[in-house]
PDB file of C-alpha atoms in Angstrom:
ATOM      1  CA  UNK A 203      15.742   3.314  -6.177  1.00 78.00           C
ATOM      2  CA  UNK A 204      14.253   4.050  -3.114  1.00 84.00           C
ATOM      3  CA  UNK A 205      14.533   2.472   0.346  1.00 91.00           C
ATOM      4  CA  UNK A 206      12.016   3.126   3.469  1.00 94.00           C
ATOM      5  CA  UNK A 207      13.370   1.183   6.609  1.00 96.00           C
ATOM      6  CA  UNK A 208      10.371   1.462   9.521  1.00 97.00           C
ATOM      7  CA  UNK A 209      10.726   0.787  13.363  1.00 97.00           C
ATOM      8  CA  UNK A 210       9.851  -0.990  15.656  1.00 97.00           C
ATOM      9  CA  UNK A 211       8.014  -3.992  13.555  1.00 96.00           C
ATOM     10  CA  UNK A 212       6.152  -4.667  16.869  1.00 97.00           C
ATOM     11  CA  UNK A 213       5.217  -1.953  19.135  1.00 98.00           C
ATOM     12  CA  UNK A 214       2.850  -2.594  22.696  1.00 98.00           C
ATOM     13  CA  UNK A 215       1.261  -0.050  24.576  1.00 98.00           C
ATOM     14  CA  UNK A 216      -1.526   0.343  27.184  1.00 98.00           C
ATOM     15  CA  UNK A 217      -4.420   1.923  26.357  1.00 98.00           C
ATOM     16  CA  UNK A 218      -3.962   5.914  26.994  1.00 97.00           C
ATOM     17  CA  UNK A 219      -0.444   5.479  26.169  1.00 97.00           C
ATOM     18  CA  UNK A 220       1.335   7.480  22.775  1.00 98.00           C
ATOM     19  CA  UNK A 221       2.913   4.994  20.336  1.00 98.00           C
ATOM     20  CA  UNK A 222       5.936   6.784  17.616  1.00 98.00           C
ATOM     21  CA  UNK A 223       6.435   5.073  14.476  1.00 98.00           C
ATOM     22  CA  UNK A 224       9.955   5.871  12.937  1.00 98.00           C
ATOM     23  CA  UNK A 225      10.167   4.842   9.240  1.00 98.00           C
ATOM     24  CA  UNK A 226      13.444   6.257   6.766  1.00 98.00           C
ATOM     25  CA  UNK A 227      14.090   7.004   3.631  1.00 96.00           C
ATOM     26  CA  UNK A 228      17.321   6.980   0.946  1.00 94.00           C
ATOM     27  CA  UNK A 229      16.263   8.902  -1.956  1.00 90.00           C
ATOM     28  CA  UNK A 230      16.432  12.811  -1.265  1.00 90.00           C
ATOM     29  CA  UNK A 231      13.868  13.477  -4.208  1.00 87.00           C
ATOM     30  CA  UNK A 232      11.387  11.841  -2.353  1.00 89.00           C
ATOM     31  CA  UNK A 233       8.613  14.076  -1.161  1.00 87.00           C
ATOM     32  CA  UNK A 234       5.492  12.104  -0.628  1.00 87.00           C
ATOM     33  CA  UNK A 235       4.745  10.582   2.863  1.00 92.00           C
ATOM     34  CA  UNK A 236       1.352   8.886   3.598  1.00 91.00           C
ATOM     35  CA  UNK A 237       0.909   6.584   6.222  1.00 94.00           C
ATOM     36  CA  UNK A 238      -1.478   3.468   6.032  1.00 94.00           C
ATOM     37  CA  UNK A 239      -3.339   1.383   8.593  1.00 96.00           C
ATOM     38  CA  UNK A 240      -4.533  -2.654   7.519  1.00 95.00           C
ATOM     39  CA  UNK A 241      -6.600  -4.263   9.686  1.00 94.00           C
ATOM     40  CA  UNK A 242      -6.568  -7.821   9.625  1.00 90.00           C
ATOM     41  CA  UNK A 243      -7.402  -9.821   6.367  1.00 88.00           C
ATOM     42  CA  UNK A 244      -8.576  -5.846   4.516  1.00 91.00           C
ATOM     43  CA  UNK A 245      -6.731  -3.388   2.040  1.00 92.00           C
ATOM     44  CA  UNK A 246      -4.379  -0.484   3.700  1.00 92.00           C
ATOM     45  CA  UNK A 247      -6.580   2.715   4.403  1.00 92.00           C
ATOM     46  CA  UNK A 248      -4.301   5.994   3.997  1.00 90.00           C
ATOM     47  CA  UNK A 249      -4.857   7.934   7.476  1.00 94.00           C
ATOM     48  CA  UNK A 250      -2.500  10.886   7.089  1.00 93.00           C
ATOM     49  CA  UNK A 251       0.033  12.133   4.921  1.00 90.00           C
ATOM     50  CA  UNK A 252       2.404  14.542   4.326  1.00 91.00           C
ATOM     51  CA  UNK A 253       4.517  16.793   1.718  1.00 87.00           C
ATOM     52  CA  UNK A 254       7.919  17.814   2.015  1.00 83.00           C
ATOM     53  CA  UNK A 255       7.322  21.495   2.149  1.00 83.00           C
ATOM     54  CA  UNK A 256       5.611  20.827   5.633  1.00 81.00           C
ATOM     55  CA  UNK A 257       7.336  20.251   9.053  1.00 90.00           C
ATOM     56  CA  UNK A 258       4.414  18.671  11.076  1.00 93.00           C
ATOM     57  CA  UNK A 259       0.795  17.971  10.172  1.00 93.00           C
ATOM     58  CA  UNK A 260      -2.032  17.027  12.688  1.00 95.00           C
ATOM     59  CA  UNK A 261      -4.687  15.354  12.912  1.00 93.00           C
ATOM     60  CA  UNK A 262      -7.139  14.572  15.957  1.00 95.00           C
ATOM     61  CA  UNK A 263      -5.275  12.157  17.368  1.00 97.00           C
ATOM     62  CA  UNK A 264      -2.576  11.352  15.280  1.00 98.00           C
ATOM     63  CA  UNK A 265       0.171  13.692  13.965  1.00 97.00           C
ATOM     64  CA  UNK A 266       3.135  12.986  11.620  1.00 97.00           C
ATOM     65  CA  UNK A 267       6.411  14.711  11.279  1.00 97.00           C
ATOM     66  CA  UNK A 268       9.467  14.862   8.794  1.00 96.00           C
ATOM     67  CA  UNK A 269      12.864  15.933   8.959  1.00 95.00           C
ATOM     68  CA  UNK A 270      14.114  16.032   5.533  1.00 93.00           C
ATOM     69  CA  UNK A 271      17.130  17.088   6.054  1.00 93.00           C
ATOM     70  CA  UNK A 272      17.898  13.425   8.376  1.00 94.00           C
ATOM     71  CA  UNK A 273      15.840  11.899   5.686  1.00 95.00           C
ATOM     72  CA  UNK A 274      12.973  10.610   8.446  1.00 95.00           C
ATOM     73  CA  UNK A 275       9.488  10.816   9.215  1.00 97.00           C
ATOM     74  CA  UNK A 276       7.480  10.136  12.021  1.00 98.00           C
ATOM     75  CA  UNK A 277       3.888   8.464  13.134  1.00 98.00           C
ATOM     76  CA  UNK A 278       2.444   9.770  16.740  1.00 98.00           C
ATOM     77  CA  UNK A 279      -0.755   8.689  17.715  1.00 98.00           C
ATOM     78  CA  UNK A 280      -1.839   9.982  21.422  1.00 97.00           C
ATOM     79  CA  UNK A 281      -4.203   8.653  23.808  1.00 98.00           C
ATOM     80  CA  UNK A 282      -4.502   5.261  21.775  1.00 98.00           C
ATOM     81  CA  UNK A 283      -7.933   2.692  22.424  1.00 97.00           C
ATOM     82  CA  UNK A 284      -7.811  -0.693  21.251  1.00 96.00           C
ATOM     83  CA  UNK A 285      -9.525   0.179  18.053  1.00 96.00           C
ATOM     84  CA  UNK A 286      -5.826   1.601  16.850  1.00 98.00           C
ATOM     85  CA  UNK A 287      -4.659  -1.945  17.154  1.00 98.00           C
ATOM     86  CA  UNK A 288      -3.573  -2.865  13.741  1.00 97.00           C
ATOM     87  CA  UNK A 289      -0.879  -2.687  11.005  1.00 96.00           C
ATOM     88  CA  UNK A 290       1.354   0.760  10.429  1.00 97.00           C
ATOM     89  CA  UNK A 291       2.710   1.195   7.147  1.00 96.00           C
ATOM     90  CA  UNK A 292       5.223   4.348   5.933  1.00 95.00           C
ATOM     91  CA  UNK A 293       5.817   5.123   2.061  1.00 92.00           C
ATOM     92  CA  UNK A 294       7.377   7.438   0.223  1.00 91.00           C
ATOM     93  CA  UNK A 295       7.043   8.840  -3.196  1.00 84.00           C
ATOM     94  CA  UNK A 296       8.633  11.452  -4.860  1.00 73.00           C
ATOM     95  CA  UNK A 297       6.427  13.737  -6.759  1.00 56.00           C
ATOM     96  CA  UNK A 298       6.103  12.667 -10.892  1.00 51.00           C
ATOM     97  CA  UNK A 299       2.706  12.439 -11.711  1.00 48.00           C
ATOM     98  CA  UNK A 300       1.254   9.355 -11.166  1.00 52.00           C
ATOM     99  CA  UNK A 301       4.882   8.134  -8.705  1.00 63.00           C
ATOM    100  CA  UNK A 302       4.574   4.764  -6.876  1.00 78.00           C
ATOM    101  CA  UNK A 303       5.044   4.251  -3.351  1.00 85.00           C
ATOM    102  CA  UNK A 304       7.611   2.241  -1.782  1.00 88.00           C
ATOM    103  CA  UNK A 305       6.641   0.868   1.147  1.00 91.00           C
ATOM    104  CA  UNK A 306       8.363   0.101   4.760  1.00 94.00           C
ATOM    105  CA  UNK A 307       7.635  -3.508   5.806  1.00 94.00           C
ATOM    106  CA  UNK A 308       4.850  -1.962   8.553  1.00 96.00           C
ATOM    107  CA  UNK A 309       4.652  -2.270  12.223  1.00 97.00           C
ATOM    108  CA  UNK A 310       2.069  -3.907  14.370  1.00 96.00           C
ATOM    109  CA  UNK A 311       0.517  -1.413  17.027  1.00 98.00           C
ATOM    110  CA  UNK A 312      -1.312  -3.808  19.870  1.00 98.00           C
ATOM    111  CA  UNK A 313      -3.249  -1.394  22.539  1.00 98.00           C
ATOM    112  CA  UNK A 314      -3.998  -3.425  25.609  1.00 96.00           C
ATOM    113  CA  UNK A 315      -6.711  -2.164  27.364  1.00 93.00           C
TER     114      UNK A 315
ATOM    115  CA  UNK B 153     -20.169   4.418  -3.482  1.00 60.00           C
ATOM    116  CA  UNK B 154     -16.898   4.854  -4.897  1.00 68.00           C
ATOM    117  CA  UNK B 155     -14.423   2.711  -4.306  1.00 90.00           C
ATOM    118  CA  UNK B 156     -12.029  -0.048  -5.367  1.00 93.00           C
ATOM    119  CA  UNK B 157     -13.489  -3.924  -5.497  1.00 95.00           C
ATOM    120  CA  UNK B 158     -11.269  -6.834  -6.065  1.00 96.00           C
ATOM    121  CA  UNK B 159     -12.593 -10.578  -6.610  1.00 94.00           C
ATOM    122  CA  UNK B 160     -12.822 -12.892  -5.561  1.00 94.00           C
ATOM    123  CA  UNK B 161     -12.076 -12.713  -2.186  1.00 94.00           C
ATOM    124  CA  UNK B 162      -9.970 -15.915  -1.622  1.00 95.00           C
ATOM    125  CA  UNK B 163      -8.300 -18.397  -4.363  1.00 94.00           C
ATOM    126  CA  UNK B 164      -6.979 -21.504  -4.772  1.00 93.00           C
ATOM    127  CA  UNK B 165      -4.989 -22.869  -7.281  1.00 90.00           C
ATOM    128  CA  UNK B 166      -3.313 -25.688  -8.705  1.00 90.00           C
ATOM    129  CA  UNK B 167       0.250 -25.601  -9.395  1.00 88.00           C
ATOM    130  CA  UNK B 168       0.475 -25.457 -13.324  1.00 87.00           C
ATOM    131  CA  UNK B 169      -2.305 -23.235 -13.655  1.00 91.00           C
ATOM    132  CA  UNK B 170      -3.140 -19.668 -14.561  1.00 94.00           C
ATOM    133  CA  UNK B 171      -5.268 -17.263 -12.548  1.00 95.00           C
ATOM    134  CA  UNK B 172      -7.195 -14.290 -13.099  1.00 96.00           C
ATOM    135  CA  UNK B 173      -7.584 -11.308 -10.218  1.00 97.00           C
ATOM    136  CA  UNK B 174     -10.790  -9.004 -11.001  1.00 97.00           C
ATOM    137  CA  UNK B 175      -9.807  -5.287  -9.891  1.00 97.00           C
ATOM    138  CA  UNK B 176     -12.408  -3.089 -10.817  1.00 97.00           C
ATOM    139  CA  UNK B 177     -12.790   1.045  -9.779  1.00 95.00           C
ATOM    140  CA  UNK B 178     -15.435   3.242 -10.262  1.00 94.00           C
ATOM    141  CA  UNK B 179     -13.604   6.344  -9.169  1.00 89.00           C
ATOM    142  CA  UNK B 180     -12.504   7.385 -12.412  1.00 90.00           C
ATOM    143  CA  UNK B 181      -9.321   7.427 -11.414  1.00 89.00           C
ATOM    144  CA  UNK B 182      -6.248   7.189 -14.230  1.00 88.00           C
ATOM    145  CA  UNK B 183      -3.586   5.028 -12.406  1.00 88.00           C
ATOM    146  CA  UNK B 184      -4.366   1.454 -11.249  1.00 91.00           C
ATOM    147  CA  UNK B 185      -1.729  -0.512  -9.549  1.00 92.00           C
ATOM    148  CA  UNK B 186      -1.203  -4.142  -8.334  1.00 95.00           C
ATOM    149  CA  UNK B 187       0.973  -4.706  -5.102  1.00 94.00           C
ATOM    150  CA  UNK B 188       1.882  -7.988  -3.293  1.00 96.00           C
ATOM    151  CA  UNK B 189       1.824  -8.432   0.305  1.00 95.00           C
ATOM    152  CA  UNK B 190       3.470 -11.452   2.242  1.00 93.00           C
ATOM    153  CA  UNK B 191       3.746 -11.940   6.210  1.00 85.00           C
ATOM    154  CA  UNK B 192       6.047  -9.555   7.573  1.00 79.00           C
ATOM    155  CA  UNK B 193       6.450  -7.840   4.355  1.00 81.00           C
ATOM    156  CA  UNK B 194       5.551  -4.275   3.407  1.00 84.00           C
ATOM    157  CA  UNK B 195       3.641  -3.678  -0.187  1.00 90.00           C
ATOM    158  CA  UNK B 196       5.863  -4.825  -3.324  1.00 92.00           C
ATOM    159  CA  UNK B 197       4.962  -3.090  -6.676  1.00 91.00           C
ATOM    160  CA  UNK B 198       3.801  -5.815  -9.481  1.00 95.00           C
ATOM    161  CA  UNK B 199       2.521  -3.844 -12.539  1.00 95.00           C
ATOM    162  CA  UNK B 200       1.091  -0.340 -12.657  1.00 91.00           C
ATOM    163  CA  UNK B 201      -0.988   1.623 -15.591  1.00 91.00           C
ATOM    164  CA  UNK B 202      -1.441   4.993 -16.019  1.00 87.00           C
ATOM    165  CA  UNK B 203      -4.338   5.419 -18.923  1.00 89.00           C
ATOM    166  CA  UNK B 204      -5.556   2.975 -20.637  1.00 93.00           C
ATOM    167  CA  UNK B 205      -4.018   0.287 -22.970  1.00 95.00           C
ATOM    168  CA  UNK B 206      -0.660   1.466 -21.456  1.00 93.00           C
ATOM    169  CA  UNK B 207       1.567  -0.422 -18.339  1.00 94.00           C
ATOM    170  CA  UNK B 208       4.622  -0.762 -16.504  1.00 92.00           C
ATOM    171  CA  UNK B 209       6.081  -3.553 -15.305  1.00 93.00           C
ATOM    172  CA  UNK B 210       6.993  -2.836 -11.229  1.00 90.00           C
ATOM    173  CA  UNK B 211      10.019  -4.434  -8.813  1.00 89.00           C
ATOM    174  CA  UNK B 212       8.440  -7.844  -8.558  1.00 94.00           C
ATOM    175  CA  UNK B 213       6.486  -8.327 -12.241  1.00 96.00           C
ATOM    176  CA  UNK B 214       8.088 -11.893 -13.361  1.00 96.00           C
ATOM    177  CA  UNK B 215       5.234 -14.674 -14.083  1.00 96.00           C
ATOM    178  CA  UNK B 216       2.800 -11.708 -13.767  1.00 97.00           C
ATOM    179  CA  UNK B 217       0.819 -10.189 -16.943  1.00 97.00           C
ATOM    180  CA  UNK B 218      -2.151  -7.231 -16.764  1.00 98.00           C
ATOM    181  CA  UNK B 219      -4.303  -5.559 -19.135  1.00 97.00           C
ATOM    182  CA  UNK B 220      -5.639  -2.251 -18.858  1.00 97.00           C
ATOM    183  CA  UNK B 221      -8.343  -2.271 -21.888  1.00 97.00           C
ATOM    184  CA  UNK B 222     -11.126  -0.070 -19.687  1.00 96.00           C
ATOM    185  CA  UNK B 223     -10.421   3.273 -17.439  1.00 95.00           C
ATOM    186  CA  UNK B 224     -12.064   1.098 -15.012  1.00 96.00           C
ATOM    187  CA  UNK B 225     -10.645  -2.130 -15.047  1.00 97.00           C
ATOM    188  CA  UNK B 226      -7.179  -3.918 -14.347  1.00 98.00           C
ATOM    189  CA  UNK B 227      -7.183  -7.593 -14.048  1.00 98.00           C
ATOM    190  CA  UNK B 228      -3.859  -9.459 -12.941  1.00 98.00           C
ATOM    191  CA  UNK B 229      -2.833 -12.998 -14.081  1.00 97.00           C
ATOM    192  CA  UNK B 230      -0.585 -14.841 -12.008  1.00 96.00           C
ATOM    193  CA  UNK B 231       0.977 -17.271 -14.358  1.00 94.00           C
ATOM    194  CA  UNK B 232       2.437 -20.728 -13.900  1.00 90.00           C
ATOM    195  CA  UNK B 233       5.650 -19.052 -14.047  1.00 89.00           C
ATOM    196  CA  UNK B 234       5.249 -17.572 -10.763  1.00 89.00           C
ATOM    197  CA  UNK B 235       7.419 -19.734  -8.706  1.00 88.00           C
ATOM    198  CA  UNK B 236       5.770 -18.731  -5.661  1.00 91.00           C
ATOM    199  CA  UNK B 237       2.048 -17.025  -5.604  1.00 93.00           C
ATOM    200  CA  UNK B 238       0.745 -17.890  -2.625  1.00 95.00           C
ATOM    201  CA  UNK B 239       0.241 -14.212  -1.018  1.00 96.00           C
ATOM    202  CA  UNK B 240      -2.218 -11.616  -0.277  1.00 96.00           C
ATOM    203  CA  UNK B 241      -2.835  -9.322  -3.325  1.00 97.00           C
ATOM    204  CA  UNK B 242      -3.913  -5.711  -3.452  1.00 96.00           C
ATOM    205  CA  UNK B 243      -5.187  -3.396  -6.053  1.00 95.00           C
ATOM    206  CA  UNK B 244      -4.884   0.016  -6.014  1.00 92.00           C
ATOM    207  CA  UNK B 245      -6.183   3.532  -7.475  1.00 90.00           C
ATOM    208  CA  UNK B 246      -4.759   7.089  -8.164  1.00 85.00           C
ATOM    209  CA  UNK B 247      -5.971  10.706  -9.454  1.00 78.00           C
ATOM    210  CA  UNK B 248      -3.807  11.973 -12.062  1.00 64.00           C
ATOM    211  CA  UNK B 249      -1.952  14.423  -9.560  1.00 55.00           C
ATOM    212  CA  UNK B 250       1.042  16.254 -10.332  1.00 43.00           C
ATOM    213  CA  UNK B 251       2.044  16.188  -6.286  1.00 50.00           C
ATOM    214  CA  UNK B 252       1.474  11.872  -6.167  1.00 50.00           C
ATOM    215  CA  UNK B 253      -0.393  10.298  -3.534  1.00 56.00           C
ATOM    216  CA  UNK B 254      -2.314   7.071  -3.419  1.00 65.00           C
ATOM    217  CA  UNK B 255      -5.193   6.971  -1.335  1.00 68.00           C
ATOM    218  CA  UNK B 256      -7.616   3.911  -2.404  1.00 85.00           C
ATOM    219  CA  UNK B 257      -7.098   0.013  -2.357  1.00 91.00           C
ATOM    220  CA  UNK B 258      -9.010  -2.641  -2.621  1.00 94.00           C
ATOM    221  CA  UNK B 259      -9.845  -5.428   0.083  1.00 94.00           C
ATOM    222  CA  UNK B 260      -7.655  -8.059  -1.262  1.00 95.00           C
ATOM    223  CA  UNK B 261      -7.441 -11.145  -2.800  1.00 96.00           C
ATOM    224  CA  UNK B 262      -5.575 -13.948  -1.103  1.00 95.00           C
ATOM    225  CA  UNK B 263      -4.088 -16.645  -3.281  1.00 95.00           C
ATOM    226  CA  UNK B 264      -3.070 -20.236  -1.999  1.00 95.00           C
ATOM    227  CA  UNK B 265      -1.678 -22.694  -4.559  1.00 90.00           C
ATOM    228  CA  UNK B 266      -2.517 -26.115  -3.711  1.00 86.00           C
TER     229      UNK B 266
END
């Protein structure tokens, strides 16, 4: 089955900064990539995603890219506020109708101001 | 508003006993999946259901049962089988899509056996 491996699993920047979020995968049929942010004590809220036929995909201030062939994908989020502090997860899913997500064991983004 | 609402939002219960998790959707979505979250972990897959009166058992689905007898409506029991509940529970919701993707969850249940 499938594997996603994500790192750092702590990551502290100052506000302003750019945080990268590095997460894996195993299985090659995968094509599915959403990333999800938890705040404390709530349910993950999908913030971007991407499919395997894309590169790069942007959005405002966060941006995620893949590399299929090196089996990774990427998390950037630029100029980052406090508000961004929370929990990163990665997934990956390969594309079957209804395919679950396996899920990297997340990374916790603190933004100092 | 759509969305995904799981009760209740903390539980406590005795070791020995059986417990019921409300998931309920009103996005009229097909899929409807349970996942289990503990410290430090990412999201393991419990059960999962596609269309109604139909489900698949996930990585982590021993001392677990579900239902799926309404479109909108997916309770979990965590049985006394479970040899250790205590975690943070999450539903979750999916469009019948042929390219995946799972964009709605619930808020969570947190379970603490006493």
């Amino acid at each position: 089955g499938e594997n996603v491996e994500q790192h750092p699993s702590t990551l502290s920047v100052q506000e302003g900064d750019s945080a990268v979020i590095k997460c894996t995968y195993s299985d090659s049929a995968s094509n599915y990539f959403p990333w999800y942010k938890q705040e404390l004590g709530k349910g993950p809220q999908l913030i971007i995603d991407i499919r395997s036929n894309v590169g790069e995909k942007k959005d405002q201030r966060i941006a995620v890219t893949l590399n299929k062939t090196a089996k990774h994908f990427s998390l950037h989020i630029t100029e980052t506020q406090p508000e961004d502090s929370a929990v990163y997860f990665c997934a990956a899913s390969s594309s079957s109708g209804y395919s679950t997500l396996t899920f990297g064991k997340g990374t916790m983004l603190l933004v100092s101001p | 508003d759509g969305g995904i609402t799981q009760s209740p939002k903390y539980l406590f219960r005795k070791e020995g006993q059986n417990v019921t998790l409300s998931c309920e959707q009103n996005l009229n979505h097909d899929a409807m999946y349970w996942y289990r979250q503990d410290p430090g972990q990412g999201l393991r897959l419990i059960y999962y259901s596609q269309i109604v009166n139909d489900f698949q058992k996930g990585d982590i689905a021993e001392g677990y049962s579900v239902s799926r007898e309404k479109k909108e409506s997916f309770p979990l029991t965590v049985t006394s089988a479970q040899k250790n509940p205590t975690a943070f529970y999450l539903c979750a919701s999916s469009m019948r899509t042929a390219t995946g993707g799972l964009g709605f969850f619930g808020q969570g249940t947190r379970l603490t056996v006493v």
